Tab-separated table of C-alpha atoms in Angstrom:
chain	number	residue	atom	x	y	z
A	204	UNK	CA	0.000	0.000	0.000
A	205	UNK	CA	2.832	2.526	-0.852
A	206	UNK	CA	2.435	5.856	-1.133
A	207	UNK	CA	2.227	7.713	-4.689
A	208	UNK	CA	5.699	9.695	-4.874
A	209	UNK	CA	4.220	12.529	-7.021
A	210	UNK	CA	1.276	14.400	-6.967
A	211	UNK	CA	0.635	13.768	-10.739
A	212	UNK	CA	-1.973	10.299	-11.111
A	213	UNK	CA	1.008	7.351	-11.795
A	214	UNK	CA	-0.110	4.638	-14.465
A	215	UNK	CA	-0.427	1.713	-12.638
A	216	UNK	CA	-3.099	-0.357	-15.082
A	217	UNK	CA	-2.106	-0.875	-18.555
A	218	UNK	CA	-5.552	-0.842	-21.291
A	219	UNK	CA	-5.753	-0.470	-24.488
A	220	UNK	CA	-9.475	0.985	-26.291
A	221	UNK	CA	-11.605	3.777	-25.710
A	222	UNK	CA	-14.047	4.612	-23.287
A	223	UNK	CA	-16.789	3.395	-24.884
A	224	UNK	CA	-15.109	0.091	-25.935
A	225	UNK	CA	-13.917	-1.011	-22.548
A	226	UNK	CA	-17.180	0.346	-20.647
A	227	UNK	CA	-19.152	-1.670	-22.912
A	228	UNK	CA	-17.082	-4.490	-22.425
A	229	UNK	CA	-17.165	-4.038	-18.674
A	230	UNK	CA	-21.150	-3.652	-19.129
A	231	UNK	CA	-21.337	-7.097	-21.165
A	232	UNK	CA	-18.789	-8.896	-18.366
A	233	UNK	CA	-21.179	-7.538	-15.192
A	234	UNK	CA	-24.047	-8.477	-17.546
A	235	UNK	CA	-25.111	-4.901	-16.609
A	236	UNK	CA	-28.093	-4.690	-19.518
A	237	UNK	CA	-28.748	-1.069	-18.605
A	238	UNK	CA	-25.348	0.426	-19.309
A	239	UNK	CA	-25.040	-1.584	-22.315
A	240	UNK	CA	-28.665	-0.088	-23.698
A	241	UNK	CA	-27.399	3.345	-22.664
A	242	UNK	CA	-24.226	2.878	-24.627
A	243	UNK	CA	-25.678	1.705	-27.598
A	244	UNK	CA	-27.750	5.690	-27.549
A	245	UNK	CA	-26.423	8.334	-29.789
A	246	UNK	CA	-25.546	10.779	-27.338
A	247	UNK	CA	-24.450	9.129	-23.739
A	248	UNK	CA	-23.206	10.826	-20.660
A	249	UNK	CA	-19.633	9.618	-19.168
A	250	UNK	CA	-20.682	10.184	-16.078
A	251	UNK	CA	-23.898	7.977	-16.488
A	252	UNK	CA	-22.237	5.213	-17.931
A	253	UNK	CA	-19.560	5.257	-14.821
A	254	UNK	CA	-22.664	5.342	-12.471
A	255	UNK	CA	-24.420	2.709	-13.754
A	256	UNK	CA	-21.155	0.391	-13.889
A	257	UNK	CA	-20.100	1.089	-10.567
A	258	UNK	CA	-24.049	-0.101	-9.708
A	259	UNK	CA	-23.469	-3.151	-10.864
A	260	UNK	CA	-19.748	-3.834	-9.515
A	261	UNK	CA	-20.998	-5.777	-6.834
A	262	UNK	CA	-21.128	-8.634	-9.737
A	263	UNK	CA	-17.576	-8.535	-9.310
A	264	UNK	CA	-17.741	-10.872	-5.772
A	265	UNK	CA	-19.204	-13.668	-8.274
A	266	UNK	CA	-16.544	-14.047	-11.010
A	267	UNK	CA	-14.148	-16.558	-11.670
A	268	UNK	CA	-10.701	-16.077	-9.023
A	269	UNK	CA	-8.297	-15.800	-12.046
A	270	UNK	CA	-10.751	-13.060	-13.609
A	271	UNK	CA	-11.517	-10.993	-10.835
A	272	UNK	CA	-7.696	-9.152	-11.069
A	273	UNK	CA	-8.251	-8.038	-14.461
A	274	UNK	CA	-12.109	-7.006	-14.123
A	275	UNK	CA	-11.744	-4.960	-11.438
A	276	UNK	CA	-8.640	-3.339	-12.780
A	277	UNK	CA	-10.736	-2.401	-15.712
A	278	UNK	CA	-13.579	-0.697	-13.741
A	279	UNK	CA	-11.104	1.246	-11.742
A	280	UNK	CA	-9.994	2.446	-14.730
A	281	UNK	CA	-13.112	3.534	-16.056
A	282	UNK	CA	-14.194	5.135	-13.253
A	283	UNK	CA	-10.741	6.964	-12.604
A	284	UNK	CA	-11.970	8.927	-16.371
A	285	UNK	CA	-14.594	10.355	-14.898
A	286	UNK	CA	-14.471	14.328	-14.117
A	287	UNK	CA	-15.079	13.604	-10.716
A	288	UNK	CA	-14.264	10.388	-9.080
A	289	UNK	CA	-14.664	11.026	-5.697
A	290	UNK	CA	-18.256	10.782	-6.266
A	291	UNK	CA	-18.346	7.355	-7.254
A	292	UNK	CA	-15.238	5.578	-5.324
A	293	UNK	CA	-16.143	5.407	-1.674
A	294	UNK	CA	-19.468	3.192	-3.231
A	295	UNK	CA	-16.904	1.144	-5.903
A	296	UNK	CA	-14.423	0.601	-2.578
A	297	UNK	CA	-17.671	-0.723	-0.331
A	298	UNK	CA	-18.787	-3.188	-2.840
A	299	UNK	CA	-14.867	-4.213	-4.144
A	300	UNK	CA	-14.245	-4.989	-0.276
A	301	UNK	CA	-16.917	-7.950	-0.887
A	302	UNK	CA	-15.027	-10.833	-1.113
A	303	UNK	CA	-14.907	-12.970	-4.112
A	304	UNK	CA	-16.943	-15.958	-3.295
A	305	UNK	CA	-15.112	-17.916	-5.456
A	306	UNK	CA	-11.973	-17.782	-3.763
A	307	UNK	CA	-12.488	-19.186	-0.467
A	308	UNK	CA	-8.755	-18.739	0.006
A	309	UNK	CA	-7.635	-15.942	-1.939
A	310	UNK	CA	-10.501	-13.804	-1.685
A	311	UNK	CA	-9.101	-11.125	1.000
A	312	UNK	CA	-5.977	-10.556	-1.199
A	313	UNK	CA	-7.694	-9.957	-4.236
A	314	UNK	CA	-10.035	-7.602	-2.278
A	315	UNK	CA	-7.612	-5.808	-0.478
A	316	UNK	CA	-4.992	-5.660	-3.973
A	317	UNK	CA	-8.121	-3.961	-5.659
A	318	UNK	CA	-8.459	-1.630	-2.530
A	319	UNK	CA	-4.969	-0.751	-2.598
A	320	UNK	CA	-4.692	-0.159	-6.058
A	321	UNK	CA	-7.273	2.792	-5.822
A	322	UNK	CA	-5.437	4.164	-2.971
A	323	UNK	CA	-2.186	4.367	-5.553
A	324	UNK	CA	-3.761	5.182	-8.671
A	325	UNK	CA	-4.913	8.778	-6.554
A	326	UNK	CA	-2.560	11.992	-5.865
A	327	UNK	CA	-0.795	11.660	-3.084
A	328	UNK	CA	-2.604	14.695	-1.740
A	329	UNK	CA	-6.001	14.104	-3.024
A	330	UNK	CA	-8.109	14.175	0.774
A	331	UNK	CA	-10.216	11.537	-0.917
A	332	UNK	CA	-7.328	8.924	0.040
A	333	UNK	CA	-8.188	9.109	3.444
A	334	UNK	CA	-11.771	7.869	2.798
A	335	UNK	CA	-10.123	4.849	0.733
A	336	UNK	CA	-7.716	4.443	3.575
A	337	UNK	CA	-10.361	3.902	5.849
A	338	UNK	CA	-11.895	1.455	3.771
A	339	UNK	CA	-9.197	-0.583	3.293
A	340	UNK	CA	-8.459	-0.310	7.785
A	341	UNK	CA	-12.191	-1.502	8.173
A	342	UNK	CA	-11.737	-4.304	5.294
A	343	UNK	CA	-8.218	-5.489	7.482
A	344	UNK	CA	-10.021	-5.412	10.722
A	345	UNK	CA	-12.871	-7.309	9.512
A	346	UNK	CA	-10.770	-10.127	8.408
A	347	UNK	CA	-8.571	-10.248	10.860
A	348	UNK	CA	-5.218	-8.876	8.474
A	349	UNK	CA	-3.605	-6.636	11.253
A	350	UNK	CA	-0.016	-7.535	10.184
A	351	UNK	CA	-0.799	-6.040	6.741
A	352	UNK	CA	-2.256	-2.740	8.388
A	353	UNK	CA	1.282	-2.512	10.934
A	354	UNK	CA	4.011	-1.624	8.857
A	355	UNK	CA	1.870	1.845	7.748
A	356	UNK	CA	0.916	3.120	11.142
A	357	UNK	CA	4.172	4.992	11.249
A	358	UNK	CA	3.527	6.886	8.137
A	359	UNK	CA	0.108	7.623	9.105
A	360	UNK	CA	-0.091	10.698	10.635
A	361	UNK	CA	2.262	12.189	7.455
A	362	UNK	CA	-0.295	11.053	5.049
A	363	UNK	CA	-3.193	12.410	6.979
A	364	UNK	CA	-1.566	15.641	7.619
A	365	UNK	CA	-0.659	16.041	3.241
A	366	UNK	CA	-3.921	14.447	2.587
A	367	UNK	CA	-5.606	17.708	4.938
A	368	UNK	CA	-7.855	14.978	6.250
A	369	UNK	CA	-11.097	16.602	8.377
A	370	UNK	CA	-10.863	15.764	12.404
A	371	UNK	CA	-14.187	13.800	11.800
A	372	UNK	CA	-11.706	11.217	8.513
A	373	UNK	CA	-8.858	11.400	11.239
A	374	UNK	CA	-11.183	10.261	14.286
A	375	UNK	CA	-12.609	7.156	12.445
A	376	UNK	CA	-9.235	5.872	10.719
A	377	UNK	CA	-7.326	6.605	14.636
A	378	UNK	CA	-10.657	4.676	16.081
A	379	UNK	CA	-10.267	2.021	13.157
A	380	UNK	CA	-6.725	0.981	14.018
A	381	UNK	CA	-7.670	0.919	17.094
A	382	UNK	CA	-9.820	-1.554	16.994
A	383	UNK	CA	-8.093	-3.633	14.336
A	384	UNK	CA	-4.744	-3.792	16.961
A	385	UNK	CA	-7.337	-4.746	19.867
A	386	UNK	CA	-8.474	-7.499	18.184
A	387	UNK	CA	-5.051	-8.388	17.021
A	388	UNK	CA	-4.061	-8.302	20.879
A	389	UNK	CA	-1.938	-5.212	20.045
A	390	UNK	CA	-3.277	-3.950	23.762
A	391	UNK	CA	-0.496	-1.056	23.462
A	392	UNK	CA	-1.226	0.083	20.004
A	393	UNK	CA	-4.981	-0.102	20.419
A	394	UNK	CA	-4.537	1.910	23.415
A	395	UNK	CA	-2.181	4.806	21.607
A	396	UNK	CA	-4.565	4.804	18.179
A	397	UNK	CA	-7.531	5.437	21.143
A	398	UNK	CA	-5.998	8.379	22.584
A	399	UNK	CA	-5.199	9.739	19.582
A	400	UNK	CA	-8.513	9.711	17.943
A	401	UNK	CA	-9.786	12.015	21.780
A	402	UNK	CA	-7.073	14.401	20.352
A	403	UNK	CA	-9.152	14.984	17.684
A	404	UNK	CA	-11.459	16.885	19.249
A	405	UNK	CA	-11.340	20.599	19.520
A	406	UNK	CA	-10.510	21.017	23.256
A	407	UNK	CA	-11.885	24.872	22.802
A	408	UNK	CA	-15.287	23.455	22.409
A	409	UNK	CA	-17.209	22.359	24.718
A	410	UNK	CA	-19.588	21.094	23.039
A	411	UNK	CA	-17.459	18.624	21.284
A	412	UNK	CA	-15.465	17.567	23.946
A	413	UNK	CA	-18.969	16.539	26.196
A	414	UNK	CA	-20.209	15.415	22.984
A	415	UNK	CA	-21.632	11.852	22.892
A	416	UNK	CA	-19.070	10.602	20.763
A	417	UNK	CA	-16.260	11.690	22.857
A	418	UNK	CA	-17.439	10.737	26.163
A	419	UNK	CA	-17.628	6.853	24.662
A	420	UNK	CA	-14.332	6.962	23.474
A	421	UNK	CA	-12.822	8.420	26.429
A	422	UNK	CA	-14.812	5.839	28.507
A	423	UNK	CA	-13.212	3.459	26.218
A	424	UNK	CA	-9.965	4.577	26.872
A	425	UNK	CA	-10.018	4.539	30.787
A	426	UNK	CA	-11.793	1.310	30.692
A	427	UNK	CA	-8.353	0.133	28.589
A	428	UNK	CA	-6.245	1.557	30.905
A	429	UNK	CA	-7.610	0.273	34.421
A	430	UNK	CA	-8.005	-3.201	32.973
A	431	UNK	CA	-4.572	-3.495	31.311
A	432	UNK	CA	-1.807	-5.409	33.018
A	433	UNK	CA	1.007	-3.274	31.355
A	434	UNK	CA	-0.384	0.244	30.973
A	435	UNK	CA	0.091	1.683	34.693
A	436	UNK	CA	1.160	5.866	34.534
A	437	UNK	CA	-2.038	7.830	33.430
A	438	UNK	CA	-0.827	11.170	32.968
A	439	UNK	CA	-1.397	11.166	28.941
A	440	UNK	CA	-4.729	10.143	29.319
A	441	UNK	CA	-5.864	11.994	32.156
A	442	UNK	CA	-4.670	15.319	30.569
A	443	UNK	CA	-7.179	15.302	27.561
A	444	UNK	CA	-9.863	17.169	27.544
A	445	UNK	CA	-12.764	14.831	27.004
A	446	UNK	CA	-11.287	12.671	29.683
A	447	UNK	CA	-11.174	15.202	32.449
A	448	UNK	CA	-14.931	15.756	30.966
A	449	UNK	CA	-15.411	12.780	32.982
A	450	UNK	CA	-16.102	14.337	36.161
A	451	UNK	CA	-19.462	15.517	35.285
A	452	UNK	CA	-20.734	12.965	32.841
A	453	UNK	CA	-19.546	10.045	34.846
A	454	UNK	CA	-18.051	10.788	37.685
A	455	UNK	CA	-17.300	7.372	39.089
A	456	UNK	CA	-15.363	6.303	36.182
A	457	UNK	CA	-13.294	9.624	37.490
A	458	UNK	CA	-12.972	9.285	40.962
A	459	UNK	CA	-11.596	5.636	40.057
A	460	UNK	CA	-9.342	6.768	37.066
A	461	UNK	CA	-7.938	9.557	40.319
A	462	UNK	CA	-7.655	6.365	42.140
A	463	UNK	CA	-5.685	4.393	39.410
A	464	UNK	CA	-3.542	7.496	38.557
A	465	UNK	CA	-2.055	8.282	42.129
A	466	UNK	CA	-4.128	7.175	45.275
A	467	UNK	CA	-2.883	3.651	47.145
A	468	UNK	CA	-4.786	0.108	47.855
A	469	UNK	CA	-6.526	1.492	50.825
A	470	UNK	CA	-8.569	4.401	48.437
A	471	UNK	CA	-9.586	1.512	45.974
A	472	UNK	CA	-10.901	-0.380	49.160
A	473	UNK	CA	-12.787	2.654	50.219
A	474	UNK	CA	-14.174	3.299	46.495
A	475	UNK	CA	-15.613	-0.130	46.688
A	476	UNK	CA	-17.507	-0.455	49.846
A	477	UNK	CA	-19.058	3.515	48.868
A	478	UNK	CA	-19.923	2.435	45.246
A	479	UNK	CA	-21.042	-1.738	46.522
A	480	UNK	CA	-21.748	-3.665	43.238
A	481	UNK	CA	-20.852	-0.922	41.110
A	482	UNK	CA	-17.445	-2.726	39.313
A	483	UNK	CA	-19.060	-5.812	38.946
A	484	UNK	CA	-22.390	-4.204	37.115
A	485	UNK	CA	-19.300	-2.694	34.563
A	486	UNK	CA	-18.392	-5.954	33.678
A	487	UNK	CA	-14.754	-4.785	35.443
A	488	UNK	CA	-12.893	-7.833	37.035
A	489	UNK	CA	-12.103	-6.763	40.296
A	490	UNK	CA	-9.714	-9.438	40.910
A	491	UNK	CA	-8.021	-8.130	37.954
A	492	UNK	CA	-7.891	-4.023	39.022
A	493	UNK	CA	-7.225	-5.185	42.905
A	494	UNK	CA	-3.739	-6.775	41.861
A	495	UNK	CA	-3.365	-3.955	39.744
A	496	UNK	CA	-3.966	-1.801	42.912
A	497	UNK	CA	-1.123	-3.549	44.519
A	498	UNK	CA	1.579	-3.261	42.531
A	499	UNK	CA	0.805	0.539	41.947
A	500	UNK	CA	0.583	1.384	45.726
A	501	UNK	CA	3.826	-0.648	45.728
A	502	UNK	CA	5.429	1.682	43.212
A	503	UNK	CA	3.878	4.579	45.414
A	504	UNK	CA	5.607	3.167	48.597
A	505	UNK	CA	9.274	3.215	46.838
A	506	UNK	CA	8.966	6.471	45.498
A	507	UNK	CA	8.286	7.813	48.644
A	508	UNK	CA	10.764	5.929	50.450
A	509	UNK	CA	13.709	8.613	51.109
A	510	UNK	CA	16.032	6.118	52.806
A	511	UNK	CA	15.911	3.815	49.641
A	512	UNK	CA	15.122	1.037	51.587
A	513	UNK	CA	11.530	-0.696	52.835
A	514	UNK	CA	11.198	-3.157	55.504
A	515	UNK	CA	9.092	-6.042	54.969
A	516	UNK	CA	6.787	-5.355	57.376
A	517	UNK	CA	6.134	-1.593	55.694
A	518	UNK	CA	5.239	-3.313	52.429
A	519	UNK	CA	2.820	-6.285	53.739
A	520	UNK	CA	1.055	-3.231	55.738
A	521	UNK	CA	0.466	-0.979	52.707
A	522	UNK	CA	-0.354	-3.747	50.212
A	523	UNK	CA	-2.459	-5.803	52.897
A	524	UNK	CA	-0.419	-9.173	52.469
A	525	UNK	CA	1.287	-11.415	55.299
A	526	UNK	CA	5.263	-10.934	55.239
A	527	UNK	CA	5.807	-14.180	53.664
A	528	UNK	CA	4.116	-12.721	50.691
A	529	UNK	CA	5.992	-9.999	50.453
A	530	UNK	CA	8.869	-10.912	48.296
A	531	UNK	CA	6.063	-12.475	45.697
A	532	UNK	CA	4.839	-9.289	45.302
A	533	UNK	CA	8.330	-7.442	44.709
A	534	UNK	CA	9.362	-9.889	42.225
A	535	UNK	CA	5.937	-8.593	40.151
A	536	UNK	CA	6.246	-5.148	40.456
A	537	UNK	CA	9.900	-6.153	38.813
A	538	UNK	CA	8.299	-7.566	36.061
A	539	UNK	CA	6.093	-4.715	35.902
A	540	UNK	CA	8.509	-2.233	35.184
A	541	UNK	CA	7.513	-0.173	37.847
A	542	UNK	CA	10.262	-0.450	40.273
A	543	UNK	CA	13.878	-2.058	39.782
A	544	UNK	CA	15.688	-3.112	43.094
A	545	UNK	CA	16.646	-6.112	45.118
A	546	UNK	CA	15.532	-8.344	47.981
A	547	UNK	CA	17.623	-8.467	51.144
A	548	UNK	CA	16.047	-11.559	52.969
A	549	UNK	CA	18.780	-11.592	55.669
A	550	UNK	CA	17.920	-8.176	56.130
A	551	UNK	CA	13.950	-8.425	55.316
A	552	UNK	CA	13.553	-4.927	53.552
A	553	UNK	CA	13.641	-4.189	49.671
A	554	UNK	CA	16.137	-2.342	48.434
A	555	UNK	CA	15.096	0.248	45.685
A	556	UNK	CA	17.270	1.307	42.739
A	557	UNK	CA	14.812	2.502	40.602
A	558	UNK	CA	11.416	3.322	40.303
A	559	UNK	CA	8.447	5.024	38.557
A	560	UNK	CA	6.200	7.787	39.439
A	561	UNK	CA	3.081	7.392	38.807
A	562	UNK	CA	2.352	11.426	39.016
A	563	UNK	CA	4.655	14.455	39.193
A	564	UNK	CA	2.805	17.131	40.894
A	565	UNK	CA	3.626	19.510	44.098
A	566	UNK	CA	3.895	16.338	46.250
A	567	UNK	CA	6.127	14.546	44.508
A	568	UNK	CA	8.256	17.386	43.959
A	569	UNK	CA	8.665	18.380	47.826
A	570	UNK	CA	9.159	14.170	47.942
A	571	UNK	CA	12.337	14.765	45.608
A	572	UNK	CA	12.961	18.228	46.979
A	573	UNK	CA	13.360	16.078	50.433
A	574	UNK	CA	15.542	12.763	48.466
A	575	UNK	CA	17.718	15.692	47.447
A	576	UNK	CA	18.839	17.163	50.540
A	577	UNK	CA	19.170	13.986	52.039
A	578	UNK	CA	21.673	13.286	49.414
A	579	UNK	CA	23.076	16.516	49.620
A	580	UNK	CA	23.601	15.844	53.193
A	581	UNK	CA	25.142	12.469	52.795
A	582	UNK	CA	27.506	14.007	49.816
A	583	UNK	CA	28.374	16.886	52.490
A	584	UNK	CA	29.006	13.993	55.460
A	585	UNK	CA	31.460	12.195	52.826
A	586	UNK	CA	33.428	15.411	51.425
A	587	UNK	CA	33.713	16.067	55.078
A	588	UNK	CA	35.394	12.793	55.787
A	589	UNK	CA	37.185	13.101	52.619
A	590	UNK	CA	38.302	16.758	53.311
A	591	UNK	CA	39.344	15.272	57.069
A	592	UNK	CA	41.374	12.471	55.652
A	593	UNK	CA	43.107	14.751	53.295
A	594	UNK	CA	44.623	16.585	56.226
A	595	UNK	CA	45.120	13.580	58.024
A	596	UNK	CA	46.655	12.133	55.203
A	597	UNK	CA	49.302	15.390	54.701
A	598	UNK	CA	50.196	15.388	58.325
A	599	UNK	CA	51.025	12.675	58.069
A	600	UNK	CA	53.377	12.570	55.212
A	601	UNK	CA	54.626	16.240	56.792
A	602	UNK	CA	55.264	14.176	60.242
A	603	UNK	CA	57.187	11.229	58.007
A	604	UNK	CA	59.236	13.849	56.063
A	605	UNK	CA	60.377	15.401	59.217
A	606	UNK	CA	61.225	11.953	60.550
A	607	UNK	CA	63.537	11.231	57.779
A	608	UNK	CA	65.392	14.595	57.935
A	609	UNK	CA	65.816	13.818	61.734
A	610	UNK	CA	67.128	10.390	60.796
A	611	UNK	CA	69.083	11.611	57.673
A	612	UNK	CA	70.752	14.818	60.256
A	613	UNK	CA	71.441	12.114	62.788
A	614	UNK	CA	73.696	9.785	60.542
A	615	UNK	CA	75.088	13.264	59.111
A	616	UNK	CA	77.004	14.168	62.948
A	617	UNK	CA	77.912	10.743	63.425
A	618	UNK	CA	79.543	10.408	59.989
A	619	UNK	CA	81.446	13.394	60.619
A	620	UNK	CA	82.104	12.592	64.562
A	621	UNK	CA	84.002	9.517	63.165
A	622	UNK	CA	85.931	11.377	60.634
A	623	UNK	CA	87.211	13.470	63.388
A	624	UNK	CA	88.222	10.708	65.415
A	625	UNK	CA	90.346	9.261	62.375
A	626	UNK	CA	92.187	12.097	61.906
A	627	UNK	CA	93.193	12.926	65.328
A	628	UNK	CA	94.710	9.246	65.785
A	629	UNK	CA	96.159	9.225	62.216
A	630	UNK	CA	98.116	12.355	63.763
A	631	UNK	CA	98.839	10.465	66.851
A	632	UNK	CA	100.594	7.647	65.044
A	633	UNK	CA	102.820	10.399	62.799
A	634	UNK	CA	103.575	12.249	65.856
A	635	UNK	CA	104.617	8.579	67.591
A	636	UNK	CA	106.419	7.671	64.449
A	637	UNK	CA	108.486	11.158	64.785
């Protein structure tokens, strides 16, 4: 599904005849007896003809799987003559995306190969591409063809931005994907495409952003994110508009999203017993966002931890677990990504090394404001020391210096003491000798 390099139409399908010729033949092939009695008028409308063909291009599901290629290469053709396409291709795309029934296992790639080669046969900026786009992402999802659909999502937002798309186009294709990659498993992608399409809306207008449409998708996407075992920090979602929206529409979805987004175990227990029956009547596993609960008020706990270090018996308290448990639980919020560190069983407390904050706001600033100074203090404590046993460390070369120069100035007099005493008695046996 490449994009076209130019913004001049590319010839991708090779014919040969006039209009006439090949619509007739295209009317005989469809048996389409209506175009073929309004060809055989004197005087016949293009435009006409190309209506009444794509009409009957729904007889393209029922021909032969080695014809279906070239027939359907033919009517794009046709209808790519007409003065305005755009008219007739979002119809020709609906009823092209019908699979052959012939080809039981072919059928989706010739479908999607005649999809695709509308998408190239149009100007790279012609908007209409965004409508076949989204044909061809609703054709994938419905059959299940998200690997086909993946290696485009980068170049996505590029094409929609040349193609001038309308929020309304973007919305549907972002929503599309999204649905595709859910049903793919893609629980990550789904989740971005989601937030992506509630950036659509205009978050100047209140009316949109309350809108009916919004407030589904944006219960849609904190339903994702509670629920998901690998999405845990909130801040993206919780800053759009529609979202925060929330809080008057549905305002227990809210308080709980508040929960999920920075609050601790004991909150989520409260939430439950004041809304009683309330997660279960959402369809919501509570099993599922109580775990969930656990891990996060873990994170919570390290992060606000100055000391670096959390006894056992602080972590079974704030997660509601015996001690035993404890080093169960550390081991998941490892795999979670949410905090790295290590056990110290001798010691029973969990050392942290690492960890993620689940929100940055005024209190986890004066947290880090107080991590600093305690580090700043420690630093302080050890230049101190350092500083200390630099001195030390001089005086005591100073002290070993002077030590050797006493040394050194003692063998120095009693060298020269002996020399003395040489002399005098070399003197003594001259004056002897005499």
């Amino acid at each position: 599904m490449p994009a076209a390099k130019s913004s001049e139409q590319p010839q991708l399908l090779f014919v040969d005849g006039t209009f006439e010729e090949l619509a007739r033949e295209m009317a005989e092939y469809l048996k389409a007896e209506d175009t073929a009695q309004l060809l055989d008028k004197e005087k016949v409308s293009k435009e006409d003809v190309i209506a009444k063909l794509v009409a009957a291009s729904p007889g393209l599901s029922t021909v032969p799987e080695k014809e279906y290629t070239a027939a359907s290469n033919l009517l794009i053709h046709l209808v790519l003559q007409s003065a305005d396409p755009k008219k007739h291709l979002q119809t020709l795309c609906a009823n092209l995306a019908k699979v052959p029934v012939n080809s039981s296992v072919h059928g989706p790639g010739l479908s999607l190969n005649a999809l695709t080669t509308i998408f190239n046969l149009l100007p790279q900026e012609d908007v209409i591409r965004a409508r076949i786009f989204l044909e061809i992402v609703k054709f994938l999802k419905a059959h299940g063809l998200f690997d086909t659909l993946r290696p485009y999502l980068e170049r996505l937002n590029g094409w929609l931005e040349s193609w001038d798309a309308s929020e309304e186009i973007e919305r549907l294709i972002y929503e599309n994907v999204a649905e595709a990659a859910y049903e793919a498993n893609e629980e990550s992608i789904s989740y971005e495409f989601v937030l992506k399409a509630l950036r659509t809306f205009d978050a100047d207008e209140k009316d949109e952003i309350t809108s009916e449409e919004a407030q589904r998708l944006s219960l849609r996407a904190v339903r994702m994110a509670i629920v998901s075992n690998t999405l845990c920090l909130f801040q993206d979602l919780r800053a759009i508009p529609s979202v925060q929206a929330l809080s008057d529409s549905h305002a227990v979805y809210s308080q709980l999203l508040d929960i999920f987004a920075e609050q601790d175990l004991e909150d989520f227990n409260d939430f439950n017993e004041e809304h009683e029956g309330w997660i279960d009547q959402q369809k919501l596993d509570y099993q599922k966002l109580h775990r969930k609960m656990r891990l996060l008020t873990f994170a919570s706990l390290a992060a606000a931890t100055p000391s670096r270090e959390i006894e056992y018996a602080s972590i079974a308290k704030a997660l509601q677990i015996p001690q035993e448990d404890v080093e169960m639980w550390a081991i998941d919020v490892i795999r979670a990504g949410l905090v790295e560190g290590k056990l110290s069983q001798q010691r029973r407390k969990f050392l942290v090394h690492k960890v993620t904050y689940r929100v940055f706001g005024q209190k986890q600033y004066q947290e880090l404001s107080t991590r600093v100074d305690h580090w700043r203090a420690t630093l302080q404590n050890v230049l101190g020391v350092l500083k200390q046993e630099q001195v030390n460390a001089r005086s005591q070369k100073e002290r070993e210096i002077q030590d050797l120069e006493r040394k050194l100035n003692s063998v120095g007099v009693s060298s020269g003491n002996q020399g003395n005493r040489r002399q005098a008695q070399g003197r003594e046996r001259t004056d002897n000798d005499d």
